[in-house]
CSV table of C-alpha atoms in Angstrom, one decimal:
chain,number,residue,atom,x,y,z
X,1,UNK,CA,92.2,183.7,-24.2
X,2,UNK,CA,90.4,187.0,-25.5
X,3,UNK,CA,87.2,185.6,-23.8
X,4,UNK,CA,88.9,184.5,-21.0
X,5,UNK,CA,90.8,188.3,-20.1
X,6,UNK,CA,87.6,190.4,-21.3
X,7,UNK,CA,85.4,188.3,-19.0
X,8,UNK,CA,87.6,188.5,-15.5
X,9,UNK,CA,88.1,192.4,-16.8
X,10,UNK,CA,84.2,193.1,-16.7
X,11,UNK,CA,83.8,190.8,-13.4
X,12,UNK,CA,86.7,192.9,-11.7
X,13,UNK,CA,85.2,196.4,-12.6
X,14,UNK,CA,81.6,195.2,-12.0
X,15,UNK,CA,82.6,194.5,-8.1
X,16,UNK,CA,84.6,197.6,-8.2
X,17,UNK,CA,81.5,199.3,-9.2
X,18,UNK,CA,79.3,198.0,-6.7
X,19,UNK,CA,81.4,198.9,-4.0
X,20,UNK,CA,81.0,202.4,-5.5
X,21,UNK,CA,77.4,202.0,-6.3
X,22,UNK,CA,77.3,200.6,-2.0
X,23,UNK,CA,79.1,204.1,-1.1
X,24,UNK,CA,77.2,206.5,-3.4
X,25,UNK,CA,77.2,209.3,-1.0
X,26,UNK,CA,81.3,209.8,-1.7
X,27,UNK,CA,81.7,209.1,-5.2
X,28,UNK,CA,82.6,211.6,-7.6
X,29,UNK,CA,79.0,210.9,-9.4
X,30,UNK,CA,77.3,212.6,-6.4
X,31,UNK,CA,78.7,215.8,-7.4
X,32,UNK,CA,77.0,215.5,-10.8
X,33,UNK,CA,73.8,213.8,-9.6
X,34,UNK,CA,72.9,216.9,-7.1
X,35,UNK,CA,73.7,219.2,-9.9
X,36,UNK,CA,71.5,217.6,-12.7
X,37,UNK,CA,68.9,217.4,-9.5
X,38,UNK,CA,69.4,220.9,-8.7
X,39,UNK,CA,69.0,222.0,-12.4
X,40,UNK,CA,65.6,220.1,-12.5
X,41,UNK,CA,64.4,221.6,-9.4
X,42,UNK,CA,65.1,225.5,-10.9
X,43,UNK,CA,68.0,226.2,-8.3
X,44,UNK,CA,71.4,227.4,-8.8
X,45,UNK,CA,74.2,224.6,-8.6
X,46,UNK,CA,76.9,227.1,-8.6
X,47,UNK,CA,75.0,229.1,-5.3
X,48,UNK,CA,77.5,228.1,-2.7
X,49,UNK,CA,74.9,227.9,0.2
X,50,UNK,CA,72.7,226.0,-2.3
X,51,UNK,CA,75.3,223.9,-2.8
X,52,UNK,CA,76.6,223.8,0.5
X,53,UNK,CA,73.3,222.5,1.4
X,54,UNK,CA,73.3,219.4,-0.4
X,55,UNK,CA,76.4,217.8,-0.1
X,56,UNK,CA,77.3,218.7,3.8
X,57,UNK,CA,74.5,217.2,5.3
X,58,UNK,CA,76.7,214.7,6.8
X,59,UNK,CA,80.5,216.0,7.6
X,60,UNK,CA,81.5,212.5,8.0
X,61,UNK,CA,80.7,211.4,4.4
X,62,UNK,CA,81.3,214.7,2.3
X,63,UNK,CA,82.2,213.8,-1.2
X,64,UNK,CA,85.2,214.9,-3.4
X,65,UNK,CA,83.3,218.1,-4.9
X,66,UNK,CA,84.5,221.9,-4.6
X,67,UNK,CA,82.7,224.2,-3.1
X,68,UNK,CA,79.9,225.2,-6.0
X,69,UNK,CA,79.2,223.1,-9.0
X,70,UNK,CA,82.6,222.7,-11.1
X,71,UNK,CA,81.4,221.6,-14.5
X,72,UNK,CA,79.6,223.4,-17.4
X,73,UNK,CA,76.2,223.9,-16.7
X,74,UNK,CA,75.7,221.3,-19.5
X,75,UNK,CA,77.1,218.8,-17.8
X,76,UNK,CA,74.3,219.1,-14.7
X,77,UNK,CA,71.9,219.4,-17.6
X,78,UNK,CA,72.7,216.5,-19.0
X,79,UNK,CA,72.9,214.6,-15.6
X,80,UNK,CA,68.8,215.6,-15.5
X,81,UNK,CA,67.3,212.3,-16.4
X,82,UNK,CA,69.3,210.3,-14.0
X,83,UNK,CA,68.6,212.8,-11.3
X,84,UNK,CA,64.6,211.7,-11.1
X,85,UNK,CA,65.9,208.0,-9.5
X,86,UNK,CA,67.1,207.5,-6.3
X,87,UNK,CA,71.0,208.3,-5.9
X,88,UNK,CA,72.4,204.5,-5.7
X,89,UNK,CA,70.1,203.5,-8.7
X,90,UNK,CA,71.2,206.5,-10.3
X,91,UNK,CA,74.8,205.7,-9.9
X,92,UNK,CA,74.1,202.0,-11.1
X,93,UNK,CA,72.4,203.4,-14.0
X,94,UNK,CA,75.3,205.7,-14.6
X,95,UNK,CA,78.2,202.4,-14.3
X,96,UNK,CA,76.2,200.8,-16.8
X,97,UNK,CA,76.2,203.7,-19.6
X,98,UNK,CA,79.9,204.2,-18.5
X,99,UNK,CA,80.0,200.4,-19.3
X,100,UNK,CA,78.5,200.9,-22.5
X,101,UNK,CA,80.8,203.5,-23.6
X,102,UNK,CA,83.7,201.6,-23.1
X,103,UNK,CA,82.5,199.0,-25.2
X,104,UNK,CA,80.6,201.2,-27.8
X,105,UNK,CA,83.8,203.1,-28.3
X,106,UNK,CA,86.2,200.2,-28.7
X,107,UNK,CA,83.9,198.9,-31.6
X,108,UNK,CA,83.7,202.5,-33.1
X,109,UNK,CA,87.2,202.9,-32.6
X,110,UNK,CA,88.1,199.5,-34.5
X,111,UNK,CA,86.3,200.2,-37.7
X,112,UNK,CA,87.6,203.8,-37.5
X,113,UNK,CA,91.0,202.7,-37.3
X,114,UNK,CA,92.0,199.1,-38.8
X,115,UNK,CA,95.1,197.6,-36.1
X,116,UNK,CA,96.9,194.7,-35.4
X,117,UNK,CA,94.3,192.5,-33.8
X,118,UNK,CA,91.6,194.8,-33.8
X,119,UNK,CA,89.1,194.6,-31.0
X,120,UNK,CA,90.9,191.4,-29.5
X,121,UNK,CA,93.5,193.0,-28.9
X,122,UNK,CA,92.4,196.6,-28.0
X,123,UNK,CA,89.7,195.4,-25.5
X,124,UNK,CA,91.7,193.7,-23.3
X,125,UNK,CA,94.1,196.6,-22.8
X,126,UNK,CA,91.6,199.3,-22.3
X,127,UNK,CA,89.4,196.8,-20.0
X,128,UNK,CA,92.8,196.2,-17.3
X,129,UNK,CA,94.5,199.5,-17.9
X,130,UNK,CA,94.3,201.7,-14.4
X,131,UNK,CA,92.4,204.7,-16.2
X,132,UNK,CA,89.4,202.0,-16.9
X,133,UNK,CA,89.7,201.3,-13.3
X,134,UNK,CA,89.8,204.8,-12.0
X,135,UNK,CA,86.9,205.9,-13.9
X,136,UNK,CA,84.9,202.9,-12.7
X,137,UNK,CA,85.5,203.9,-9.2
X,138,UNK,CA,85.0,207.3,-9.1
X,139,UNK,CA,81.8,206.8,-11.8
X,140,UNK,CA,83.7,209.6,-13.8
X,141,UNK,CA,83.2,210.9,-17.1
X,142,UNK,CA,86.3,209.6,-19.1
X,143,UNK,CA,84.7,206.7,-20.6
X,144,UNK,CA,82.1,209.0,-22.1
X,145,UNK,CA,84.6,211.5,-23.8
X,146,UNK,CA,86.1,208.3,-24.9
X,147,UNK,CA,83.1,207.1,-26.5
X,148,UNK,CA,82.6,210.4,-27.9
X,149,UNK,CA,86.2,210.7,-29.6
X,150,UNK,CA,85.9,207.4,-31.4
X,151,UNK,CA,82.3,208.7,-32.7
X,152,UNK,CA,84.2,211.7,-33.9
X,153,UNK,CA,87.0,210.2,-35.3
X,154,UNK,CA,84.7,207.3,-37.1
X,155,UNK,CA,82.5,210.1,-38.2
X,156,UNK,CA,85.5,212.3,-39.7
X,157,UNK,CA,87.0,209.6,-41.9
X,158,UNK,CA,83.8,208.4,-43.3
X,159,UNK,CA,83.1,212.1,-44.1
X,160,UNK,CA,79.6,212.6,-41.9
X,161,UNK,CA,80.2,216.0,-41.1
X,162,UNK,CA,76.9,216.3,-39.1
X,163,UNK,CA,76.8,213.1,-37.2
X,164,UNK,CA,80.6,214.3,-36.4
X,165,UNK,CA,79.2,218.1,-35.2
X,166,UNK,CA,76.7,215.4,-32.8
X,167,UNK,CA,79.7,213.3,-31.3
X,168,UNK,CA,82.0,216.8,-31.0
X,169,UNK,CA,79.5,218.0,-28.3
X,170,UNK,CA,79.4,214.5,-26.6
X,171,UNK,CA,83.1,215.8,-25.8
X,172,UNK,CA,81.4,218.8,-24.3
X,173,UNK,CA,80.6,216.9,-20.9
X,174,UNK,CA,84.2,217.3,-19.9
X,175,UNK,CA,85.6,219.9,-22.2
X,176,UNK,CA,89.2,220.8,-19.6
X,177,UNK,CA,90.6,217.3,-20.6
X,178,UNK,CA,90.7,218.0,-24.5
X,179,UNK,CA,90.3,221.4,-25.1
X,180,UNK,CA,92.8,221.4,-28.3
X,181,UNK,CA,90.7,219.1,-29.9
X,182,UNK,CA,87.2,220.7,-29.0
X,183,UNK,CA,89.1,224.4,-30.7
X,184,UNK,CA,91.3,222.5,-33.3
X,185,UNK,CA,88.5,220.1,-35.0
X,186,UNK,CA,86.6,222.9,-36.5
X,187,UNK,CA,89.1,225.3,-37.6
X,188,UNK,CA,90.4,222.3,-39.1
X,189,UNK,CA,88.2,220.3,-41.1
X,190,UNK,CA,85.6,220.7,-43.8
X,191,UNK,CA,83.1,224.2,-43.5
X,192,UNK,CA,80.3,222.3,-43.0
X,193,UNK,CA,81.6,220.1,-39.7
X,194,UNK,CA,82.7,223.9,-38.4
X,195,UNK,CA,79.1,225.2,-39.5
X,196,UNK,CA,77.3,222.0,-38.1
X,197,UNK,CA,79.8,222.4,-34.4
X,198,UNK,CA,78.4,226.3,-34.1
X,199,UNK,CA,75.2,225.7,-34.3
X,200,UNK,CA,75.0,222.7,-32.2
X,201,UNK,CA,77.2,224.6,-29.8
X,202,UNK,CA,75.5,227.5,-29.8
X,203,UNK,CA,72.0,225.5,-29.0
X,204,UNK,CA,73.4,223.7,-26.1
X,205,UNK,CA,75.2,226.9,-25.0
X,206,UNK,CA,71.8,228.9,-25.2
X,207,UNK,CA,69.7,226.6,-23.3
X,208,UNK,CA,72.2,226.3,-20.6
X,209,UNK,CA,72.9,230.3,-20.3
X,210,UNK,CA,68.6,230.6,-20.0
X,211,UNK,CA,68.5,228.6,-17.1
X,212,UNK,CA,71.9,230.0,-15.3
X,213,UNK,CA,72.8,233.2,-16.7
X,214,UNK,CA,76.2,233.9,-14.9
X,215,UNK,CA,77.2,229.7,-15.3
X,216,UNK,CA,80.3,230.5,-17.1
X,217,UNK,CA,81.7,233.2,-14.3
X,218,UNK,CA,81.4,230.7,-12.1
X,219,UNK,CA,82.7,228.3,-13.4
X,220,UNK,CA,86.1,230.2,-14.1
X,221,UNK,CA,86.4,231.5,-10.6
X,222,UNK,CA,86.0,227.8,-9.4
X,223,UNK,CA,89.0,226.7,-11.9
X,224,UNK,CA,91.1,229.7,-11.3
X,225,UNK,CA,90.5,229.5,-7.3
X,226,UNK,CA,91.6,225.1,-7.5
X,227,UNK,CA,95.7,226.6,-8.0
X,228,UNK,CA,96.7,223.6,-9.9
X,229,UNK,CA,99.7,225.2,-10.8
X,230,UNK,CA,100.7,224.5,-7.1
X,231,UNK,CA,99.6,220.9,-6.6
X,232,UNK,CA,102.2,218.9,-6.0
X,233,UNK,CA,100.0,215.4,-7.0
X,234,UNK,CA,99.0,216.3,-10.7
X,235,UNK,CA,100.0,214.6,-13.6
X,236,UNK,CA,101.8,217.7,-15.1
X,237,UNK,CA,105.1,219.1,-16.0
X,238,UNK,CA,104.5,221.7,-13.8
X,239,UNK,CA,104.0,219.7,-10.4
X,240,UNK,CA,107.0,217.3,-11.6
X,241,UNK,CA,108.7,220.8,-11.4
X,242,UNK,CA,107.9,221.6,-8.2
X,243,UNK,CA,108.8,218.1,-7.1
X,244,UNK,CA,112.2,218.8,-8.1
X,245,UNK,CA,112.2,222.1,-6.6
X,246,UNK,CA,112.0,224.3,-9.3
X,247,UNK,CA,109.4,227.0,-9.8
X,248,UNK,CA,106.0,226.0,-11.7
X,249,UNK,CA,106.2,228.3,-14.4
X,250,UNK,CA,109.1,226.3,-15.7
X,251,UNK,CA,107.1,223.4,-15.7
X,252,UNK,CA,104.3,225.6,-17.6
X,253,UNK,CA,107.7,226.0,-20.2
X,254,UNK,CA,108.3,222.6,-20.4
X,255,UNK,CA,104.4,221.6,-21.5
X,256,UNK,CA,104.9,224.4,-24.3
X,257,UNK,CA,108.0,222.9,-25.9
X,258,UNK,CA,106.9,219.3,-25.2
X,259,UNK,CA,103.5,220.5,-27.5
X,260,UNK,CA,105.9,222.2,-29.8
X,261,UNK,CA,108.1,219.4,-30.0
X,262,UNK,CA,105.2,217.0,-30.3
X,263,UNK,CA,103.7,219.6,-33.2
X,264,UNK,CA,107.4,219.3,-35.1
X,265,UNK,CA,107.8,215.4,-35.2
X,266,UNK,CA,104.2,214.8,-37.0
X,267,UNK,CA,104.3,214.1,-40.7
X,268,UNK,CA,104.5,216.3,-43.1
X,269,UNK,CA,101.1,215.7,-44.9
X,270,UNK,CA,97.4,216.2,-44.6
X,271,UNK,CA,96.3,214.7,-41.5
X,272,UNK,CA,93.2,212.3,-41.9
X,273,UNK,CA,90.1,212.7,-39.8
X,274,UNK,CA,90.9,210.0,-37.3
X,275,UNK,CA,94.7,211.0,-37.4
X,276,UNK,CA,93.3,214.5,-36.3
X,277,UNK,CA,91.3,213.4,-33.6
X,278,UNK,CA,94.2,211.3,-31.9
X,279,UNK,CA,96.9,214.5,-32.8
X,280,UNK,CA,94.5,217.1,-30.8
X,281,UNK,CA,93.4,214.6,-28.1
X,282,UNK,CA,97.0,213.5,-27.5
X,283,UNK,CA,98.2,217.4,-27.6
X,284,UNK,CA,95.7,218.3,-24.9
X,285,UNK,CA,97.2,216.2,-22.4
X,286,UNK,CA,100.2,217.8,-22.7
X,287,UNK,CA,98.8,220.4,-21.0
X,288,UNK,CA,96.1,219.2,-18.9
X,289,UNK,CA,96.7,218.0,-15.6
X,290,UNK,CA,94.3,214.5,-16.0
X,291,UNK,CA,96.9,212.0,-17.2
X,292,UNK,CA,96.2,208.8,-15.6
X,293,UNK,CA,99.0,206.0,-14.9
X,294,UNK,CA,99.7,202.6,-16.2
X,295,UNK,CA,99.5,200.0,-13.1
X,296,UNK,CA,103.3,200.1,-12.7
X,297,UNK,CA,103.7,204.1,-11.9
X,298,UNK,CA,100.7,203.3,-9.2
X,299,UNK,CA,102.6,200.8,-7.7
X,300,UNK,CA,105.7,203.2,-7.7
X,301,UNK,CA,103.9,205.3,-6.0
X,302,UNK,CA,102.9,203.6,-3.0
X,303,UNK,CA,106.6,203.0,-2.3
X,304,UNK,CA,107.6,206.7,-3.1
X,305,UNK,CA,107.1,207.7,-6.4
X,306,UNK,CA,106.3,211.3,-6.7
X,307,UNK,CA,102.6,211.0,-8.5
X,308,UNK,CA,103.8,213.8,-10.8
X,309,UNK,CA,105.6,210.8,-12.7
X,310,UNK,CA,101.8,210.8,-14.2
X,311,UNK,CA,102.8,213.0,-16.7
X,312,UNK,CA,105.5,210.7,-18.3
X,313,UNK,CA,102.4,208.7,-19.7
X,314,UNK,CA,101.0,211.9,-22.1
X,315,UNK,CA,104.7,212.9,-23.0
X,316,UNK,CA,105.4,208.5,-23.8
X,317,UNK,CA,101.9,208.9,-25.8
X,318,UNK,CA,102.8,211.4,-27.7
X,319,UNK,CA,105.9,209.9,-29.1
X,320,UNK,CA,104.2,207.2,-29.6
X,321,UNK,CA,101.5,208.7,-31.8
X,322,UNK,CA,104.2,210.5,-34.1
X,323,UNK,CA,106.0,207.5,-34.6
X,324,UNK,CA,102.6,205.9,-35.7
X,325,UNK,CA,101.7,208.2,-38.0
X,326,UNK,CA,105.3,208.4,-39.6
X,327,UNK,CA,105.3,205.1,-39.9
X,328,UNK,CA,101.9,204.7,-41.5
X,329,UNK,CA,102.8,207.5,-43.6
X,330,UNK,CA,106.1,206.1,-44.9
X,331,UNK,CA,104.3,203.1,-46.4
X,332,UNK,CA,101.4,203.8,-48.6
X,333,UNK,CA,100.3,200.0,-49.1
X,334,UNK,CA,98.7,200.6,-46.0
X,335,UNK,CA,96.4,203.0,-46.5
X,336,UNK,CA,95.6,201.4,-50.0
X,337,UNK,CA,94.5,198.0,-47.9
X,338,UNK,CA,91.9,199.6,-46.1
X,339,UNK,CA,88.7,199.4,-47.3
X,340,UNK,CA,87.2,202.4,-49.4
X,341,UNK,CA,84.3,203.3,-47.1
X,342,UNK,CA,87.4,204.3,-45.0
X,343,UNK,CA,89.7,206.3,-47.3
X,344,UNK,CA,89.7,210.2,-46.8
X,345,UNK,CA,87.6,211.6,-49.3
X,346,UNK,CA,88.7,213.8,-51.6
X,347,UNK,CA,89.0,217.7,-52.0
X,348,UNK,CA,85.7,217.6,-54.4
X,349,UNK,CA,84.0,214.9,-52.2
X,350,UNK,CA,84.0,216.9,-48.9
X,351,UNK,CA,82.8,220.2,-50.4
X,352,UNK,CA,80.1,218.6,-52.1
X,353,UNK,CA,78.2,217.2,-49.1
């Protein structure tokens, strides 16, 4: 059966991402191809006429992109390679590392974390769940920052602080969905996973401020102009708000005491390295408007639904994950089951990498 579901999974999003791959031009991946091509050509991807034109050539087939560049500099950096092939090989290219990372970061994700069924069972879920779907249609980056949390949290328990700093800036290609965990991991861990994330950081955030020296304006007064306080569509407390005809700041509220709330039903104990890494990822989409729904709110919501109702999926996950770790904590013959290469090291282990 685990064959069986895993192989009509990977047939179903391989169509899926050949229909993409057949209508490049309007995928969300042409937004980052023209800015890792305009990066390797010396121009400005957050110029607006520059921008302009490359993606308006044809009004009729203008993809989903804002008006300039929206992403770290970085993240058109990193695009560079893939910009040197042709756009629909490119974007094939790209479905097959986004492939890769879904895989890669179930197996990583397993051995981080020993579950009920392991991989047979997690593999299946992520493969059919609607997120897998969207980011397969839209050639998006959520695989990727999926990938690069189960390298971090696989890193962290085993106690690898510098192949952990390399899998924190994998995170970097999206930072606006996690940003508690990018802040939080640091301040939070050993010395030398913080030292190992500055410098790292600060070498990625060098090279990108020498080509594009104003990047990061930019990029604020792109993310400030979007108003997605207001958007009624969002997957945040604050467009469920406005749904039900309240103002959005109580909505902005709400997300602060859901966090809060979240922050007061953890355990009280140290938090392990993968138990971080779910805590912070889970806590940022409490107040980031990318929650993505399970197939039933989709259906829901071509009969109605408000899509707001997104947001009930962070705000289930995050009972969820306190539940899990209360439970887990309440019962220490599980953590003496694992095997050793897995436990948390102790106080004198971690300073004496």
């Amino acid at each position: 059966m685990f064959a069986g579901l895993v192989a009509c999974a990977i047939l179903l999003l391989v169509g899926r991402a050949a229909v993409t791959v057949r209508d490049a031009e309007l995928s969300d991946f042409r937004c980052f191809y023209e800015g890792g091509r305009l990066v390797r050509l010396g121009l400005d991807p957050y110029d607006r006429a520059t921008w302009a034109s490359v993606l308006e050539a044809d009004p009729e087939r203008h993809p989903p992109c804002a008006e300039t560049f929206y992403y770290p500099l970085w993240t058109a950096m990193a695009m560079v390679p893939l910009s040197v092939l042709p756009e629909p090989a490119a974007l094939a290219a790209w479905e097959v590392v986004l492939f890769g990372c879904l895989l890669g970061g179930v197996a990583l994700l397993a051995r981080a974390w020993p579950m009920l069924g392991g991989h047979k069972l997690l593999l299946p879920i992520l493969l059919w769940s609607q997120p897998t779907f969207s980011a397969i249609a839209n050639a998006q980056l959520g695989p990727v920052v999926f990938f690069g949390l189960a390298s971090l949290a696989l890193a962290l328990e085993r106690g690898r602080e510098r192949a952990a700093a390399v899998a924190w800036c994998i995170l970097l290609i999206k930072p606006n969905i996690i940003p508690l965990a990018l802040i939080g991991l640091p301040l939070l861990r050993s010395r030398r996973f913080a030292i190992a994330v500055v410098a790292l950081g600060s070498l990625i955030l060098l090279a990108s401020l020498a080509l594009v020296p104003s990047w990061p304006l930019d990029v604020l007064r792109v993310i400030f102009g979007q108003q997605l306080l207001v958007d009624r569509d969002l997957g945040t407390l604050s467009a469920l708000a406005i749904v039900l005809g309240l103002p959005s700041f109580v909505g902005m509220l709400a997300a602060v005491l859901a966090l809060v709330g979240f922050v007061a039903l953890l355990p009280r104990r140290p938090l392990r390295g993968r138990e971080l890494v779910a805590v912070l990822a889970v806590a940022s989409f409490l107040i980031t408007p990318y929650a993505r729904p399970p197939w039933v709110i989709t259906v829901l919501s071509l009969v109605g639904a408000p899509l707001a109702a997104h947001v009930l999926i962070p705000i289930a996950t995050a009972a969820l994950t306190a539940y899990a770790l209360r439970k887990l904590g309440s019962d220490p013959a599980k953590l003496i089951a694992e095997p050793a290469s897995l436990r948390r090291p102790s106080t004198r282990e971690r300073t004496s990498r």
